[in-house]
Coordinates of C-alpha atoms and ligand atoms in Angstrom, one line a residue:
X1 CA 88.3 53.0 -111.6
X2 CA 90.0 49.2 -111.3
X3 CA 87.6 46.8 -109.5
X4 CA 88.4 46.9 -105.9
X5 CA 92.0 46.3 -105.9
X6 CA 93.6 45.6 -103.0
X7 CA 95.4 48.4 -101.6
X8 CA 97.9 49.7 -98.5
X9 CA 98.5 52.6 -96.4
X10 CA 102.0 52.6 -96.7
X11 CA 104.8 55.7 -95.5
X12 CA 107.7 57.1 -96.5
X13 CA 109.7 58.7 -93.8
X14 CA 106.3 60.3 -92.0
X15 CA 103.1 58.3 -90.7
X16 CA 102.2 55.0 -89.6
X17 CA 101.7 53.1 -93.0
X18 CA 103.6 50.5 -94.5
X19 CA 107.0 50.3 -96.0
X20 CA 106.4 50.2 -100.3
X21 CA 108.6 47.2 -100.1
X22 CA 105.8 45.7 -98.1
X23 CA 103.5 45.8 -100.3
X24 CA 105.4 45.0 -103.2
X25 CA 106.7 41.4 -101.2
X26 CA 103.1 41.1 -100.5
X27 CA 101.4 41.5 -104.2
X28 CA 99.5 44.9 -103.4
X29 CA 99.3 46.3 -107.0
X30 CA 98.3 50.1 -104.9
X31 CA 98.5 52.0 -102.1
X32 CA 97.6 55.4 -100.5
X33 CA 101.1 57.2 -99.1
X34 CA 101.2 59.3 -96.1
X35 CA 102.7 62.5 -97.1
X36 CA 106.8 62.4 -96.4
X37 CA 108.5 65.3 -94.8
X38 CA 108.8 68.7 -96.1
X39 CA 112.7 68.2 -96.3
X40 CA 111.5 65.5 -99.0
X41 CA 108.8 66.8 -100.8
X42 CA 111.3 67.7 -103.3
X43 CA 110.9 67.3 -107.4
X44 CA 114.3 64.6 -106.9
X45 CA 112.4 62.7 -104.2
X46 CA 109.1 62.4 -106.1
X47 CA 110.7 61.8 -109.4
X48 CA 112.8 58.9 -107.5
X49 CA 109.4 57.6 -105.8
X50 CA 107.7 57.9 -109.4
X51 CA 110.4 55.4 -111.0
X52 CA 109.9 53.3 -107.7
X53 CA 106.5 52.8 -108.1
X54 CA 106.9 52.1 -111.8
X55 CA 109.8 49.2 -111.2
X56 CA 107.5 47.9 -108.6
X57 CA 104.4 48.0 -110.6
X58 CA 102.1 50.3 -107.8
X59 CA 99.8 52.5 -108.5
X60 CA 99.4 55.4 -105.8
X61 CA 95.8 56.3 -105.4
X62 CA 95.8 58.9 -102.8
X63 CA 98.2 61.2 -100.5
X64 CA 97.1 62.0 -97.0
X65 CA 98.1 65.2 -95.2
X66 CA 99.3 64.6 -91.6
X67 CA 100.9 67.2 -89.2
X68 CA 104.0 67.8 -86.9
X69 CA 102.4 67.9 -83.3
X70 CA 99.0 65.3 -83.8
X71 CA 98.6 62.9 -81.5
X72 CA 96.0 60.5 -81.6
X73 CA 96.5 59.4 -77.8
X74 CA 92.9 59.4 -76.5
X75 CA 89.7 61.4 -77.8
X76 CA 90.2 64.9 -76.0
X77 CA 94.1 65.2 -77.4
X78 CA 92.4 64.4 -81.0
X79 CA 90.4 67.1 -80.8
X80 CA 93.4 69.6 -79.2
X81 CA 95.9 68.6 -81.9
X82 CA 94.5 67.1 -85.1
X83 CA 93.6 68.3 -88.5
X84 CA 93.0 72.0 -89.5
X85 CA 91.0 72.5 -86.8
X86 CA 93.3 74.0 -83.9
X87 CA 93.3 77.8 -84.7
X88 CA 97.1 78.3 -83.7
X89 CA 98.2 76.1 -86.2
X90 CA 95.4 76.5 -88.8
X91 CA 96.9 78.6 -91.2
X92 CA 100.3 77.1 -91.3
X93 CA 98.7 73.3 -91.4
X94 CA 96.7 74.8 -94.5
X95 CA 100.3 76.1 -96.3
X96 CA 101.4 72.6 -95.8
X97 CA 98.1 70.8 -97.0
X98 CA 98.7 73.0 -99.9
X99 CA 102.5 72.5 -100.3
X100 CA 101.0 68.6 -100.3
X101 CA 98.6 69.3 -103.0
X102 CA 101.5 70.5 -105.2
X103 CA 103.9 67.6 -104.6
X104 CA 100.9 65.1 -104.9
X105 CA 100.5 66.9 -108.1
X106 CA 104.3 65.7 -109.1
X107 CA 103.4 62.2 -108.4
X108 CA 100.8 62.4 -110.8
X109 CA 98.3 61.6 -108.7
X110 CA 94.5 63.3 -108.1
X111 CA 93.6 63.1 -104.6
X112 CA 95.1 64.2 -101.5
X113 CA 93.2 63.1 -98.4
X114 CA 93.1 64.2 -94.4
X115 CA 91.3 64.0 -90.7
X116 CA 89.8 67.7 -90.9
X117 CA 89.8 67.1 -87.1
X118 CA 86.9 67.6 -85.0
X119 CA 84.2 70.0 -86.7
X120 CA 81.9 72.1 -84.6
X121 CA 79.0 71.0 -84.1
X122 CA 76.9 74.2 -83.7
X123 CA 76.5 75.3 -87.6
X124 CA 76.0 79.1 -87.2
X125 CA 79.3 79.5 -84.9
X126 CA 82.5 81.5 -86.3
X127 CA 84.7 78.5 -85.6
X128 CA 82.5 76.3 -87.5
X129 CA 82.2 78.9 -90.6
X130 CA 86.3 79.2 -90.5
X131 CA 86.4 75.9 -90.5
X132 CA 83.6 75.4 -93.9
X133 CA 86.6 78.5 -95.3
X134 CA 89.1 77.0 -94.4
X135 CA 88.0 73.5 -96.4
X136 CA 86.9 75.8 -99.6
X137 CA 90.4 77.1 -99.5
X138 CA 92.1 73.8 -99.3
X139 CA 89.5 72.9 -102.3
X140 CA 90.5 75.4 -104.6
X141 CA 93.8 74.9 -104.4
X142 CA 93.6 71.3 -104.9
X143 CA 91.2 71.8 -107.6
X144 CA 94.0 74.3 -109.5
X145 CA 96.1 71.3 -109.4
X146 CA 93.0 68.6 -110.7
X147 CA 92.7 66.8 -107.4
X148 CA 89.9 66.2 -105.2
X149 CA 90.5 66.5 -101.5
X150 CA 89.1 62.7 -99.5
X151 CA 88.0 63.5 -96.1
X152 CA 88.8 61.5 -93.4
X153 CA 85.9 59.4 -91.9
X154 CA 85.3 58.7 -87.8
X155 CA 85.4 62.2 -86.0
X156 CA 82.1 63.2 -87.4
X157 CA 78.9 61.0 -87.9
X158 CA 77.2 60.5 -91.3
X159 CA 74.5 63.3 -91.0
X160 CA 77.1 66.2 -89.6
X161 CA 79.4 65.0 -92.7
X162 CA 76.6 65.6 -94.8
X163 CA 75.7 69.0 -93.3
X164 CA 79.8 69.9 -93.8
X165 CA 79.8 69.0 -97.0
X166 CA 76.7 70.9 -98.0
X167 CA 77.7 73.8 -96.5
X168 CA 81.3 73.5 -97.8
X169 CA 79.8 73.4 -101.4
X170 CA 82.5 71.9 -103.3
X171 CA 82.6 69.7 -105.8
X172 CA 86.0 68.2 -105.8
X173 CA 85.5 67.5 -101.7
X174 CA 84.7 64.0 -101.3
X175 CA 85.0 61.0 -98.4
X176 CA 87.7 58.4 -97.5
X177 CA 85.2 56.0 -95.4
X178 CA 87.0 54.3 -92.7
X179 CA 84.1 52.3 -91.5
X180 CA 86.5 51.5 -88.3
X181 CA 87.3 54.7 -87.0
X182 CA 83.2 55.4 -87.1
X183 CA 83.1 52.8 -84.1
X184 CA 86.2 53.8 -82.8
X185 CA 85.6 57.4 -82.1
X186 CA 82.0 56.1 -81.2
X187 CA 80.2 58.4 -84.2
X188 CA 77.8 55.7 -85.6
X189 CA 76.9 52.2 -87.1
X190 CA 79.9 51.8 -90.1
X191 CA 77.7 50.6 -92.4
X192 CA 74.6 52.8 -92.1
X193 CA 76.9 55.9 -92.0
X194 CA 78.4 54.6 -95.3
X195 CA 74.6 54.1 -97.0
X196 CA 74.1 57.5 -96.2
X197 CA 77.2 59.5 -97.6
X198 CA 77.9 56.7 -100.4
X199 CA 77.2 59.2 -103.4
X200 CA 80.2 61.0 -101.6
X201 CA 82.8 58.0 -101.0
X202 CA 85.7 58.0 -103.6
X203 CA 88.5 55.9 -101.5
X204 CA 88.3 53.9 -98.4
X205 CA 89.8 52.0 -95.7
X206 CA 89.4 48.6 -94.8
X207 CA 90.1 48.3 -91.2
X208 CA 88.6 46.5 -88.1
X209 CA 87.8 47.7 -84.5
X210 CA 86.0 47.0 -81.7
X211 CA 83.2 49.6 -79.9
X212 CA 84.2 51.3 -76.8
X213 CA 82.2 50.3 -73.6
X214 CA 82.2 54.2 -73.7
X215 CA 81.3 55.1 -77.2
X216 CA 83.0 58.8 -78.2
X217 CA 84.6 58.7 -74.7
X218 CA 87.4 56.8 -74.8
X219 CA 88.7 55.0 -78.1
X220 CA 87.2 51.8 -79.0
X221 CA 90.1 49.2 -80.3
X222 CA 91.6 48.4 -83.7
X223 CA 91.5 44.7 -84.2
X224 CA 93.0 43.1 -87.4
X225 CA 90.4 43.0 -90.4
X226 CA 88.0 40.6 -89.8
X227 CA 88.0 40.5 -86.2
X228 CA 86.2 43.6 -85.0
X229 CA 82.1 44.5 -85.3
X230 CA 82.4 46.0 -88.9
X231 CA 81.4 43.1 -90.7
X232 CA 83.6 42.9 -93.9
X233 CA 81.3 40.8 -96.3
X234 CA 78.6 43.6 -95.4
X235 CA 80.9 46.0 -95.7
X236 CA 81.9 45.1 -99.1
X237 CA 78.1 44.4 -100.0
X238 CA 77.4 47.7 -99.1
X239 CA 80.4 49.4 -101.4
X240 CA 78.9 47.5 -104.0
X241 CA 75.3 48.5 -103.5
X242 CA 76.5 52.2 -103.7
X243 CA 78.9 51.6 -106.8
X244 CA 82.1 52.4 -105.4
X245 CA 84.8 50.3 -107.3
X246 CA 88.0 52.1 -106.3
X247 CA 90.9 50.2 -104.4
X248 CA 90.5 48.7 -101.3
X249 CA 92.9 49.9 -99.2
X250 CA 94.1 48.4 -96.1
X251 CA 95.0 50.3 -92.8
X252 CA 96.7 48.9 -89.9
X253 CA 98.2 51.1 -87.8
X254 CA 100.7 49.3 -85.4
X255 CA 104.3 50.5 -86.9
X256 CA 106.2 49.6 -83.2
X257 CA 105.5 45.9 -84.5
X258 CA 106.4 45.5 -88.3
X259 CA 106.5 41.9 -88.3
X260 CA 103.0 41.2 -86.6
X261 CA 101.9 44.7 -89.3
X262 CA 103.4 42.2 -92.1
X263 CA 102.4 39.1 -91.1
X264 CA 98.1 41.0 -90.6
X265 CA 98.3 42.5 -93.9
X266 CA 99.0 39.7 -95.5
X267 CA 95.9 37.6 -93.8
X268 CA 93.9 40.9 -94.7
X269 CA 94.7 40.5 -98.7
X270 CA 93.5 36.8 -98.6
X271 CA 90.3 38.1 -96.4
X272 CA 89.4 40.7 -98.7
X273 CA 90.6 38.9 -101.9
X274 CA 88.2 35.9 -101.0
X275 CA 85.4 38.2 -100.3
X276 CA 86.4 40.2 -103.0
X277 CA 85.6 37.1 -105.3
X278 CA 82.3 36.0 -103.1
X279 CA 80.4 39.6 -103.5
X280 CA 81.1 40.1 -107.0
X281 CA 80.6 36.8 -108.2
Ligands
MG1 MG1 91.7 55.4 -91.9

């Protein structure tokens, strides 16, 4: 499991992460990789990535899903466009997850990851049981190939996460906390949400934000790590308290501004490095 490496969200051709070369100038020994293009989710391409990763000396951790037509503009378009959760793209989205699943699989690596998009919140309706279907069918796949499938934290809070999860009844579906999106999107108090699903938290973010004046309104704002209202040293206390040792990965998501992205990850590695050393003594 490594003890709390630092990581990056980095991207190939698709996504808002990081170049790899980023975080190889920077001393990032992994990363989580937005999924590239279908054009190159290719054996070639991943075998290529593999040996790239290998010269570099990265380890990839996790692959996250994303899809043509998302948009993360405000609140209502997230709920219109993201995730497996609009019905007129549902079936095709879960062919790609899928497709995903099995190039992950090429890249050696167990986890694939995604935002699920917003979940009903009624339990008993239809839309909220094809969406608990949906999941198991991603799952089962994913599971055929030895991978777990991370869910992407912010859209729902702790308790309705819990209740998904329950009802999805999988064992290889887990949690990517993002203790930032949780006050972006307004759906509770980061750390509180993260004591109550830790048992279920196999990857996370480490990302910064600031609360809405309209909380699950309109979008609170992503600050660079250790500016917002997450609190990173209780943050990290509380990753230790529920024994999560994976990587720590970093997410900052302002790609129209590589230099500035640079220049924040790096002060986000000697944040987290320093607290890294302060919490675990
Ligand atoms: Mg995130």
């Amino acid at each position: 499991m490594g003890n709390w490496d630092i990581g990056v969200f980095t991207s190939i051709d698709a996504g808002l992460g990081v170049k790899l070369e980023v975080a190889a100038e920077l001393g990032i020994p992994t990363i989580q990789l937005h999924a590239p293009h279908r054009a190159t989710r290719t054996p070639e391409s991943a075998e290529k990535f593999l040996a790239r990763l290998e010269e570099l000396k990265i380890r990839l951790t996790a692959v996250f899903g994303g899809f043509e037509g998302e948009s993360y503009a405000d609140i209502p378009t997230v709920e219109r466009t993201v995730g497996l959760m609009p019905e007129a793209t549902r079936a095709s989205r879960l062919q790609e997850m899928r497709e995903i699943s099995d190039f992950t699989r090429l890249l050696g690596c167990d986890v694939i990851a995604l935002h699920l998009g917003f979940v009903p919140h009624d339990t008993k309706s239809t839309a909220y049981n094809d969406i608990v279907e949906v999941t198991r069918q991603l799952c089962d796949h994913a599971n055929r190939n030895a991978q777990r499938v991370h869910l992407e934290t912010g859209q729902e809070s702790a308790d309705s996460l819990l209740a998904f999860l329950g009802h999805v009844q999988r064992d290889n579906l887990c949690i990517n906390f993002d203790p930032a999106n949780m006050i972006l999107y307004g759906t509770g108090e980061p750390i509180e949400a993260l004591q109550k699903i830790g048992k279920h938290v196999r990857s996370v973010h480490c990302k910064d934000g600031t609360w809405s004046d309209q909380p699950g309104v309109t979008w609170g704002r992503e600050v660079p790590l250790g500016q917002g209202q997450v609190n990173m040293e209780k943050y990290l206390r509380t990753l230790l308290a529920i024994g999560y040792r994976g990587p720590l990965t970093i997410e900052r998501e302002i790609p129209q501004e590589p230099e500035r992205q640079k220049a924040e990850i790096g002060s986000a590695v000697a944040l987290l490095t320093s607290l890294r050393s302060k919490v675990l003594g």
